[in-house]
Amino acid sequence: MRTLFLSHPRYRDHLAPENHPEQPERIVAIERQLEGEAFQHLIRDTARPVTDTEIQRIHPAAYVDHIRIQAPHDGLMMSISSDTILSNGTYEAARLASGAACLAVDEVMTGLVDNAFSAARPPGHHASARQAMGFCFFNHAAIAARHAQAAHGAERVAIVDFDVHHGNGTQNIFYSDRTVFYASIHQAQLFPGTGETSETGIDGNILNLPLGAGANGAAVLEAMTGAVLPAVEAFRPDLLVLSAGFDAHFRDPLGDLNLVEADYGTLTRALMDVADQVCGGRVVSLLEGGYDIDALGLSAAAHVSALMGH
């Protein structure tokens, strides 16, 4: 498989307080794991900033300007919510993360690569059109979906989110949009408190599968193969976007699910199989959570290895 890996040095310029879980070392850990011989055929490129046209398909210009203007200078940090921290490098990092999502879509939709993984921060799936929260400022998965539709003629896009937290921002953005399907497997009653099975969108375009604390990889795989994959197959998207959070790992400090790194390879291969059936194998994967540094690196490596066909 021709797998594209996207990152950027400026992701490390988005800073957070020392005890904050969303740290620059997250990207370092992933890049270190992908230096091994098994990843020598990975196609590597650098993210580009999102354009105003691309980002404003999801986020109004006034909101984007607000994030830019709020960003402090001279190494200072400020909270725009209880857990969402702006530093001098945040705005540029977030624009690069969204731009990477669009670049990944471009490469996959034009057939230059088979699939892509963007290791970017800050993450995105908690950001709604006009609100930053949960470490997130711009919703990269939503921007990617709209870019596929606007720039590449995709009629339908499916987003599958396997972060331990529910992607409330992505759900909110597409709740009444029949052209985008959003499915989430997440821990029940965890931040942000959304993602009940009763939240089904318009014509069932939203599918939530909350799992109880302690659920393991077998339970997640059962939810994936029993519900999510058949729904994706029925929706028949032109592109599959993954909100790839690795915080369901048993070592992660922010969740209580019990996946191991090998589970992410299994889940990825299952998702690739359905993508092969419905959309020519076109998969764009975007990093969301994962806050135990070692577990994140190993889990992301298992994910990328599966994308490469290993």
C-alpha angles and dihedrals in degrees: 000000000000102000122182120211117198128191139139135210091230092069085079090061091070098093133194134182116284095258095046114112096219100077135159089247088075091075092041090055093053094046091049092053091050093056092081127108092256088068099046092112094052111123106232128200140158125252121249126212117266114252122239090247092053097047095042091061084077109014122048115240091244091058093048090049090049091058091047095048094044094055109112126225138221097043095304125139133207135190118235090179133005093279106015113094129194120204131172091270098044101089095051092044091051092049090050090050091053091044090052089055090054093045090051090052091049093052095045098042093049092048097243088127134013097229141346142214122203115200099197140147146240093047122230121204097096093054114100124195094277106015136070117207143140095038089306131117107164124026103236096182092052091047089050092051093050091045091054089053099042101038103029105029097245108167097196132020126190122207118197116191120195098169113129088243124065114254096233093167094056091046092050093050095052102028093115099030116105092192095066126058118200124192126178133188108191145142113283120245093008124127125331091025096226132105103084118165088245090067099091106148122210117337089350096298090144121067121181124186109183114190128202122251111277096034112147136210093278090058092049092048090049090053090047098048096035100047118359101049095047089049092050090048091051092048091053099205125195090223136022116215119192124207092207110199118169097192094104086080112118092241096054114116096213101054142043104217120114110224122146124211094261089060090066091058091051093048091047094052090050091052091047090052093057091044088054089054099047112021110023092266092295107161129164114188122195125192116243121160137352118135108178098086098212094042091048093053094048094043094048089049090054089049094050092044089056091047087054090055097252 
